[in-house]
PDB file of C-alpha atoms in Angstrom:
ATOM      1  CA  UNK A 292      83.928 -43.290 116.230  1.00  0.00           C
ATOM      2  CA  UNK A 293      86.661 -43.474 118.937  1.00  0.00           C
ATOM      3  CA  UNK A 294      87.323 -40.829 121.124  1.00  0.00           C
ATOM      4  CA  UNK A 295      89.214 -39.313 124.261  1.00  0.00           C
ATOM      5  CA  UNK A 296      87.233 -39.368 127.071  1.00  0.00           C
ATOM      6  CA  UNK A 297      88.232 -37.147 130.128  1.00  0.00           C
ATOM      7  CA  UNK A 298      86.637 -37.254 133.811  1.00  0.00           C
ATOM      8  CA  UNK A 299      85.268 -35.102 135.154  1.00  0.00           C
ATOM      9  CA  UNK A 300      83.909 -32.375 133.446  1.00  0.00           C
ATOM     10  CA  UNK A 301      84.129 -29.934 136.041  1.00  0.00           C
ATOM     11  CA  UNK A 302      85.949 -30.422 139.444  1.00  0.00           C
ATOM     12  CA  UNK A 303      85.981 -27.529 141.697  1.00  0.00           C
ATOM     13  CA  UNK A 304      89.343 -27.628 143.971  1.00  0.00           C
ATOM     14  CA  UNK A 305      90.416 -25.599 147.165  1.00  0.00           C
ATOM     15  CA  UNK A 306      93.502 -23.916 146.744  1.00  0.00           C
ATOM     16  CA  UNK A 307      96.604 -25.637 147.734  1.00  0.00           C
ATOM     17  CA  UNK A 308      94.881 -28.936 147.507  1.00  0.00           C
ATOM     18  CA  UNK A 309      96.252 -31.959 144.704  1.00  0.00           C
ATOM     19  CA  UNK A 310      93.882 -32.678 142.125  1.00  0.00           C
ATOM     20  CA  UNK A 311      94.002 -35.283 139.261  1.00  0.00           C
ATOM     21  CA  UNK A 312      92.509 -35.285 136.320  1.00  0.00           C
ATOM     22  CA  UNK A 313      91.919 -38.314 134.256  1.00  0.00           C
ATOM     23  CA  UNK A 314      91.822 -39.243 130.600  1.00  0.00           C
ATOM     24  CA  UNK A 315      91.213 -42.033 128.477  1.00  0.00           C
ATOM     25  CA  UNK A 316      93.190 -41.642 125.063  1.00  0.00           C
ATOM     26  CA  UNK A 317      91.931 -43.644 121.913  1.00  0.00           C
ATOM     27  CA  UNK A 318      93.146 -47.170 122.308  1.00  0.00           C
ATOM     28  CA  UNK A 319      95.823 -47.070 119.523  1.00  0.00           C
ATOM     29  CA  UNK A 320      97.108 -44.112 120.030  1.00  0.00           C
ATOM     30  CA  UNK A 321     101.108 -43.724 120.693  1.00  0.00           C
ATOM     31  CA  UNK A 322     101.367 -39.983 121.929  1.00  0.00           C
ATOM     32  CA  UNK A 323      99.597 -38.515 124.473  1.00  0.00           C
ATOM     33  CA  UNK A 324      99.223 -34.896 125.126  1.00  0.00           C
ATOM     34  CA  UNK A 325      98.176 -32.147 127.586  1.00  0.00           C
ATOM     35  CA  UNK A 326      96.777 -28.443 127.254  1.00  0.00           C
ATOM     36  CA  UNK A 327      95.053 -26.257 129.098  1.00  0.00           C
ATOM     37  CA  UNK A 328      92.936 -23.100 127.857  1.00  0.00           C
ATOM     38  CA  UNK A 329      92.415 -20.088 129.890  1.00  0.00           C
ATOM     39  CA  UNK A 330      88.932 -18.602 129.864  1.00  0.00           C
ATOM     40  CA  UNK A 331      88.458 -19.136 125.946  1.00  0.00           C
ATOM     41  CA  UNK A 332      91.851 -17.850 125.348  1.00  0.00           C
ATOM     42  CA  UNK A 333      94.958 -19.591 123.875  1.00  0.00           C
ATOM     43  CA  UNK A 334      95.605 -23.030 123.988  1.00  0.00           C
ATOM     44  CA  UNK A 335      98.846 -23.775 125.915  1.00  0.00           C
ATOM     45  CA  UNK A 336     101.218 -26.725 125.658  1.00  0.00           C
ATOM     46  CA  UNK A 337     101.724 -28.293 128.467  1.00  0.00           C
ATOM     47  CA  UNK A 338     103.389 -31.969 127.848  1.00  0.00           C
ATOM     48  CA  UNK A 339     103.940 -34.796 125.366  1.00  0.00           C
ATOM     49  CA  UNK A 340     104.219 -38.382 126.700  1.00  0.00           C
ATOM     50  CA  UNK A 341     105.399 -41.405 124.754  1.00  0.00           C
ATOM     51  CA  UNK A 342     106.929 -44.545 125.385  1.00  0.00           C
ATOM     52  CA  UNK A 343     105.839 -44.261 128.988  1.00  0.00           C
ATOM     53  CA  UNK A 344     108.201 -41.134 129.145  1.00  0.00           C
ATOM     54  CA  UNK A 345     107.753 -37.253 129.039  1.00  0.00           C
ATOM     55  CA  UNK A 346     108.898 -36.218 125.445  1.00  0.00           C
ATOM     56  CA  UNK A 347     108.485 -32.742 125.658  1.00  0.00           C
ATOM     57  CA  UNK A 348     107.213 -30.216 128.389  1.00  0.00           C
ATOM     58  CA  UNK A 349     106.637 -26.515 128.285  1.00  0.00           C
ATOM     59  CA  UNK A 350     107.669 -23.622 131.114  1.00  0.00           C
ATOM     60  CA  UNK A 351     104.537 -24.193 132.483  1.00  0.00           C
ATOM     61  CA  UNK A 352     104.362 -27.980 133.489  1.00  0.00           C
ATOM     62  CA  UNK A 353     106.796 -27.182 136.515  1.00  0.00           C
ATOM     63  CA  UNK A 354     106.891 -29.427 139.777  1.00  0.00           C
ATOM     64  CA  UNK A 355     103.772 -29.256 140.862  1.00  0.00           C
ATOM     65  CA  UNK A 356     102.554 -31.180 137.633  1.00  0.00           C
ATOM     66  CA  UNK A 357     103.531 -34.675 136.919  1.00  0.00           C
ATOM     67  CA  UNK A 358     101.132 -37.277 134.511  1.00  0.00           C
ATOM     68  CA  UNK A 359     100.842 -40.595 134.595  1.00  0.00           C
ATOM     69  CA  UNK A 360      99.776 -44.071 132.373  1.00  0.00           C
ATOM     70  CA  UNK A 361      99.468 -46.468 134.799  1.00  0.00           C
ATOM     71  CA  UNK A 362      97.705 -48.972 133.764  1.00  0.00           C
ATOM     72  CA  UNK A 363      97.940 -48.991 129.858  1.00  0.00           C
ATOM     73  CA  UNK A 364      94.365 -47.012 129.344  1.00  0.00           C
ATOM     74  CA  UNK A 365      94.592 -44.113 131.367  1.00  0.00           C
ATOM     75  CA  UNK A 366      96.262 -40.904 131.328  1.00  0.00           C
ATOM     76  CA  UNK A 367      96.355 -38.939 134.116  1.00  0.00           C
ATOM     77  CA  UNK A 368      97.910 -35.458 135.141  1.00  0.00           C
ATOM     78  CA  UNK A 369      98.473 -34.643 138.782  1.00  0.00           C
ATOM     79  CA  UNK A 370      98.148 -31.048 140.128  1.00  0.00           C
ATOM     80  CA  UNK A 371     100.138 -31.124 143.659  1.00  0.00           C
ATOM     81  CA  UNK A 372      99.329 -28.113 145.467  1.00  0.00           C
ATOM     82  CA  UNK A 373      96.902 -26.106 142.846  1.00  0.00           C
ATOM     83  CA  UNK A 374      96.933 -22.433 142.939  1.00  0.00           C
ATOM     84  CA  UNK A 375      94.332 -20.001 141.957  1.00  0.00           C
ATOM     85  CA  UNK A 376      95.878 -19.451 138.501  1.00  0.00           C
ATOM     86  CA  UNK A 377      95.351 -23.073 137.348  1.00  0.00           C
ATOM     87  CA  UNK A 378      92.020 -21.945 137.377  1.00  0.00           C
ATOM     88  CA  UNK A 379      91.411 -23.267 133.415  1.00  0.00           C
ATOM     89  CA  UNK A 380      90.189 -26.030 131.232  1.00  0.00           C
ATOM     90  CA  UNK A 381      92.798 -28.804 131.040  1.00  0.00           C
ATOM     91  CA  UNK A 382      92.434 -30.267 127.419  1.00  0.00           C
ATOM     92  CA  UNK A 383      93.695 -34.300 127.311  1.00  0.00           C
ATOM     93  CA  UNK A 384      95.056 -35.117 123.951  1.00  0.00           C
ATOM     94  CA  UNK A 385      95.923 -38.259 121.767  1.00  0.00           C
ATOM     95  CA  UNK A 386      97.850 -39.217 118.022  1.00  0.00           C
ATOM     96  CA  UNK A 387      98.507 -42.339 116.489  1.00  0.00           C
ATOM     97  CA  UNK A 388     101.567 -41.167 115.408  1.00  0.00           C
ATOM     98  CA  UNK A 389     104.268 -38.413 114.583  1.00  0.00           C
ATOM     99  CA  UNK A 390     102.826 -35.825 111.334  1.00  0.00           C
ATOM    100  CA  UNK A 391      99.664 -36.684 112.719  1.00  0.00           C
ATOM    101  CA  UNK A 392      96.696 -34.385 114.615  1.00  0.00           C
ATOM    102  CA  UNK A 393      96.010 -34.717 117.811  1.00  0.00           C
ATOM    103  CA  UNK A 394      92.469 -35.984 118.499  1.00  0.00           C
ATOM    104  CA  UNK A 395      91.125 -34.167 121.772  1.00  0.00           C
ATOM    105  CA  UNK A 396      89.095 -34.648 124.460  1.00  0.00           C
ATOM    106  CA  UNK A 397      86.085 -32.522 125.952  1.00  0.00           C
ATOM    107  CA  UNK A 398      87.805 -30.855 128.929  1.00  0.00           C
ATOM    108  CA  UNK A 399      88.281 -30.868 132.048  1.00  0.00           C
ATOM    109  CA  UNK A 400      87.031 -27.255 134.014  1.00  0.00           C
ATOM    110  CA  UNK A 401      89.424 -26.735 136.979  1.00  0.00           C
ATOM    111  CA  UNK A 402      88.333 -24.156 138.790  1.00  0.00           C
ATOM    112  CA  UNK A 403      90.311 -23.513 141.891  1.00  0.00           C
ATOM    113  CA  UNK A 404      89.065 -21.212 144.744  1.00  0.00           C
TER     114      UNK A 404
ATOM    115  CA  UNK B 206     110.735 -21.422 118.361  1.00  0.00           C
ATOM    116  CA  UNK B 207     107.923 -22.224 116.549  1.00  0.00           C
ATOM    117  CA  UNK B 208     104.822 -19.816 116.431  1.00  0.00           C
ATOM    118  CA  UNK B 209     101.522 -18.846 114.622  1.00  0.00           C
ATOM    119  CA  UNK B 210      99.577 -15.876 114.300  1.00  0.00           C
ATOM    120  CA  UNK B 211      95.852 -15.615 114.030  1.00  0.00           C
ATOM    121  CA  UNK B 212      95.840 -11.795 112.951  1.00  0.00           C
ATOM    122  CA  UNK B 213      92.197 -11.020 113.068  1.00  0.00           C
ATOM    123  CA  UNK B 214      90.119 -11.371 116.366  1.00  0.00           C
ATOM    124  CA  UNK B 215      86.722 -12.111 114.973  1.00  0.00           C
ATOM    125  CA  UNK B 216      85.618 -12.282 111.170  1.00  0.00           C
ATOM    126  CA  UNK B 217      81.922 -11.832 110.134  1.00  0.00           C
ATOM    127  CA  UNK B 218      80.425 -13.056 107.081  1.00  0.00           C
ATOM    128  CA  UNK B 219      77.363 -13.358 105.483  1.00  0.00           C
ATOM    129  CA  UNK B 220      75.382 -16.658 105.255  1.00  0.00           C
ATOM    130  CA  UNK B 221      76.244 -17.815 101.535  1.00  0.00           C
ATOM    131  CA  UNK B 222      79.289 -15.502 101.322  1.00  0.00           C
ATOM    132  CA  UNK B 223      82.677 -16.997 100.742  1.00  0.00           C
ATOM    133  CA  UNK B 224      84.716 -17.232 104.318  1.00  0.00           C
ATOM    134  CA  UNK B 225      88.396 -16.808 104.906  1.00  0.00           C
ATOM    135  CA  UNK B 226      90.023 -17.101 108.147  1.00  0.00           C
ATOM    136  CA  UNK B 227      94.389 -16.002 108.207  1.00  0.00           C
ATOM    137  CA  UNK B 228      96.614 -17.730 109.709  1.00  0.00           C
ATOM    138  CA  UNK B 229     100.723 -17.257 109.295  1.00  0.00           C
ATOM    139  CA  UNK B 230     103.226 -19.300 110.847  1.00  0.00           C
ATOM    140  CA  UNK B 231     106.615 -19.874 111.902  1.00  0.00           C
ATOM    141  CA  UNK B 232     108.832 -23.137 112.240  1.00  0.00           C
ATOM    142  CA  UNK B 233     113.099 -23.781 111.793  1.00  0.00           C
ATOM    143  CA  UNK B 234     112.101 -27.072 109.972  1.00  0.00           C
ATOM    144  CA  UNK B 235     109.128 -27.419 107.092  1.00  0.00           C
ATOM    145  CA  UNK B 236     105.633 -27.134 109.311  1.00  0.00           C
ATOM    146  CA  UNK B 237     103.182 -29.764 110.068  1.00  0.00           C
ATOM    147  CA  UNK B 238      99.807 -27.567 109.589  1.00  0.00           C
ATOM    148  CA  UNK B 239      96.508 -27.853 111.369  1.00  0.00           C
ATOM    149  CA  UNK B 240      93.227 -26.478 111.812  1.00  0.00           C
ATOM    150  CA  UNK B 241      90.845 -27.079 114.806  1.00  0.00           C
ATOM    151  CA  UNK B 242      86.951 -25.470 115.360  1.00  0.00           C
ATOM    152  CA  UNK B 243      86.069 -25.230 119.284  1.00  0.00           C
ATOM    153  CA  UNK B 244      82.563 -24.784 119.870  1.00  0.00           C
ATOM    154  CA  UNK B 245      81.070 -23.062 122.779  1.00  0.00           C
ATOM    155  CA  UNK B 246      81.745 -25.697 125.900  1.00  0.00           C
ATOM    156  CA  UNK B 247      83.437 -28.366 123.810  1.00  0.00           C
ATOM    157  CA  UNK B 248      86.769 -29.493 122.799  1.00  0.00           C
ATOM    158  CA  UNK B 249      88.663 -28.729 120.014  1.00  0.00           C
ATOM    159  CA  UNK B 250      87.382 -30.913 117.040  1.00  0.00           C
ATOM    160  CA  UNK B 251      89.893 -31.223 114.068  1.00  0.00           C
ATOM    161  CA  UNK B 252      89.083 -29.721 110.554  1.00  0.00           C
ATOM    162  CA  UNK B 253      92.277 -30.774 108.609  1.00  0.00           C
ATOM    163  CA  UNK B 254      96.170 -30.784 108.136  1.00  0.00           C
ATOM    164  CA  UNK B 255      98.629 -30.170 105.695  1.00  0.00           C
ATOM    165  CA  UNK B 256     101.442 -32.512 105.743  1.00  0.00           C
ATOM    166  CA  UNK B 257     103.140 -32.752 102.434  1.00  0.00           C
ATOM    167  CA  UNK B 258     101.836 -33.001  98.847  1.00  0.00           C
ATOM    168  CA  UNK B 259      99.009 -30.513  97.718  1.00  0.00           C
ATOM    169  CA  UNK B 260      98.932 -27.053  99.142  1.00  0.00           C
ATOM    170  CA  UNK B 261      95.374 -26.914  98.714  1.00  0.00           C
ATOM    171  CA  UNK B 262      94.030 -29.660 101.577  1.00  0.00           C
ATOM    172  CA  UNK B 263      90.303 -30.206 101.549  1.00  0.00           C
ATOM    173  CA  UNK B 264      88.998 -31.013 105.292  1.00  0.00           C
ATOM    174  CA  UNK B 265      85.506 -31.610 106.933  1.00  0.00           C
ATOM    175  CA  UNK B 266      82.251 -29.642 106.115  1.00  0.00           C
ATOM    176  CA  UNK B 267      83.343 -28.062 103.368  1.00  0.00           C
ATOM    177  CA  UNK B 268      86.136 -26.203 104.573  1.00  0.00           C
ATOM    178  CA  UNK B 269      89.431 -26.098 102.776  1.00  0.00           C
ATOM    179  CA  UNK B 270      92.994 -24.438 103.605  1.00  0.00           C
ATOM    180  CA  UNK B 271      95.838 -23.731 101.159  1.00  0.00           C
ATOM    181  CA  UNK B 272      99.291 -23.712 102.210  1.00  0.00           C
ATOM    182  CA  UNK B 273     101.594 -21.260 100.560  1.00  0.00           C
ATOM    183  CA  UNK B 274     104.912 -21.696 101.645  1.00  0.00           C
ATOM    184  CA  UNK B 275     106.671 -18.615 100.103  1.00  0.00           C
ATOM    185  CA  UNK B 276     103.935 -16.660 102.191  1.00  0.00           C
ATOM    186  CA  UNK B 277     104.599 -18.789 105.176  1.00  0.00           C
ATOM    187  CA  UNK B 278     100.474 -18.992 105.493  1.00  0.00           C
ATOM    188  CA  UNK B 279      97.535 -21.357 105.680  1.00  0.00           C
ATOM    189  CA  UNK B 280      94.371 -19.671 105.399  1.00  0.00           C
ATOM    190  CA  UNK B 281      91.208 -21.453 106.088  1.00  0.00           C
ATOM    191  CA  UNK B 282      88.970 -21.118 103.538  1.00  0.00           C
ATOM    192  CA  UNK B 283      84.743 -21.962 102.914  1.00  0.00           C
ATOM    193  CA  UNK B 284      82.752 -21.323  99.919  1.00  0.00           C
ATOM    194  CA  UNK B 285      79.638 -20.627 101.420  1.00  0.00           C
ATOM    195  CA  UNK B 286      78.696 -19.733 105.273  1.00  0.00           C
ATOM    196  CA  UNK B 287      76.682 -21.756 107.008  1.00  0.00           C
ATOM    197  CA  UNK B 288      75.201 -20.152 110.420  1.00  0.00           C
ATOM    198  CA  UNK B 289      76.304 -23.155 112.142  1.00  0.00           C
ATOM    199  CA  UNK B 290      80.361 -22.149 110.984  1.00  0.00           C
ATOM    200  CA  UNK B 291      80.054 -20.396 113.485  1.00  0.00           C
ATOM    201  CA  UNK B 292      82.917 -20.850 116.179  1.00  0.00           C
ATOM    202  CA  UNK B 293      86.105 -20.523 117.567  1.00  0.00           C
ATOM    203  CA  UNK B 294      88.616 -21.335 114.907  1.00  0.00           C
ATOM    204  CA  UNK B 295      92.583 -22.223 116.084  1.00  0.00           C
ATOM    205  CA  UNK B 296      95.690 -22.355 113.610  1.00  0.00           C
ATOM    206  CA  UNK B 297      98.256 -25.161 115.094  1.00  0.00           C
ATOM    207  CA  UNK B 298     101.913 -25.811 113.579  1.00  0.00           C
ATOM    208  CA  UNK B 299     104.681 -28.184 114.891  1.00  0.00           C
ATOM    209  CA  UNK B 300     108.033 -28.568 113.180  1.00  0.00           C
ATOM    210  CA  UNK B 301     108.295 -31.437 111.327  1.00  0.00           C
ATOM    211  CA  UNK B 302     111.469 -32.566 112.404  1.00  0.00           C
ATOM    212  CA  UNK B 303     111.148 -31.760 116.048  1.00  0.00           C
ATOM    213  CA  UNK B 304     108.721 -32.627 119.163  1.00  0.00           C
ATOM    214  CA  UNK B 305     105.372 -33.319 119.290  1.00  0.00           C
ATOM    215  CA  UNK B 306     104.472 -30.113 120.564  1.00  0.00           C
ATOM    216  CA  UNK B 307     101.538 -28.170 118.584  1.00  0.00           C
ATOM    217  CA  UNK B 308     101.691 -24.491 119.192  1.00  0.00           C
ATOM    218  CA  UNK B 309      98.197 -23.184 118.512  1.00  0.00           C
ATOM    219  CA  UNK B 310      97.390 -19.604 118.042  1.00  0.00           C
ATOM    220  CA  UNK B 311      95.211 -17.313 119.378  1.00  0.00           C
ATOM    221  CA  UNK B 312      92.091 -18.167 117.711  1.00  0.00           C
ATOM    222  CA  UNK B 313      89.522 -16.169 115.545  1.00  0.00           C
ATOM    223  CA  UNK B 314      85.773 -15.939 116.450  1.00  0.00           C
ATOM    224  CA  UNK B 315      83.747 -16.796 113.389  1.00  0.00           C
ATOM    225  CA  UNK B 316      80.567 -14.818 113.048  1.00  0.00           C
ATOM    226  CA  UNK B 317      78.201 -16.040 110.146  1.00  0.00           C
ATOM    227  CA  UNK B 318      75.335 -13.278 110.154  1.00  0.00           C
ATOM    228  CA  UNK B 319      72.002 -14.892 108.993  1.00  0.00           C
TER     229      UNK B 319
END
């Protein structure tokens, strides 16, 4: 059964420093997504991507985030300078279409010190 | 804005009982409806989605959720408790007619007691 596949699992960053995490959605997907959870608490909305384009982005993905498909497979999102408070599991995300559910990945744990 | 509410914290139920986890919502547009189980130190796995068509959508082991639009709610539902039910249970909604963006809520803590 396809599925998203996000590296690493864990990456432990200094604070201040740029971090990427990477994702591989499922190969016919059209939208691409990413969330982040909070120690087991909500699951927050961070951005939509489609058509090689941010669709939609929430308060928190400010300038310090950006994402990326560069070469057609992966999906990556950039932390510039991270703070403490990203501190969080960073949830990639994939749909084959609009009206349809998101298939997700494992996680990535960010933990920022 | 576009919202959900998972009212209850953590639900405990019997092995064998009947299990119902609440879940309201709120969307301008008609909702796109979802259910997703996160076990400990995994991802969120999808359960099942209403759309359009039946309120009452049937979804993977066993579990089932009925949409009732005059109560703006889509409860998930189980017959009978298994042990291993036991999770981390989110509520998602987008707007139909909008974004892509899924708004999850809070989640409940399912408990099955052996």
């Amino acid at each position: 059964e396809p599925e998203v596949t996000q590296t690493p699992s864990h990456q432990v960053t200094q604070m201040g420093q740029e971090v990427i995490l990477h994702c591989v959605p499922i190969s016919n997907h059209l939208y691409f997504y990413w969330y982040r959870q909070i120690l087991g608490q909500k699951v927050e909305f961070l951005v939509s991507f489609y058509n090689n384009e941010i669709s939609e982005k929430s308060e928190i993905f400010d300038d310090q985030f950006s994402v990326e498909r560069p070469d057609g497979s992966n999906f990556t999102l950039k932390i510039r300078s991270t703070k403490l408070e990203d501190s969080a599991m960073y949830f990639c995300a994939s749909s084959p279409g609009r009206g349809t559910e998101a298939f997700f990945g494992q996680g990535t744990r960010l933990t920022v010190v | 804005a576009q919202s959900v509410a998972q009212p209850e914290d953590q639900v405990n139920v019997a092995e064998g009982n009947p299990l119902t986890v609440k879940c309201t919502y709120s969307v301008s547009g008609n909702p796109y409806l979802f259910w997703y189980v996160q076990y400990p130190n995994r991802g969120l796995q999808f359960l099942l989605k209403y759309i359009t068509g039946d309120n009452l959508v049937k979804g993977s082991y066993g579990f089932e959720a009925e949409f009732n639009k005059s109560q703006t709610s889509f409860h998930l539902k189980k017959p009978s408790a298994l042990v291993s039910d036991s999770a981390l249970y989110f509520c998602a909604v987008r707007d139909s007619g909008g974004y892509q963006k899924v708004t999850f809520g809070t989640g409940t803590k399912l408990q099955v007691i052996p």
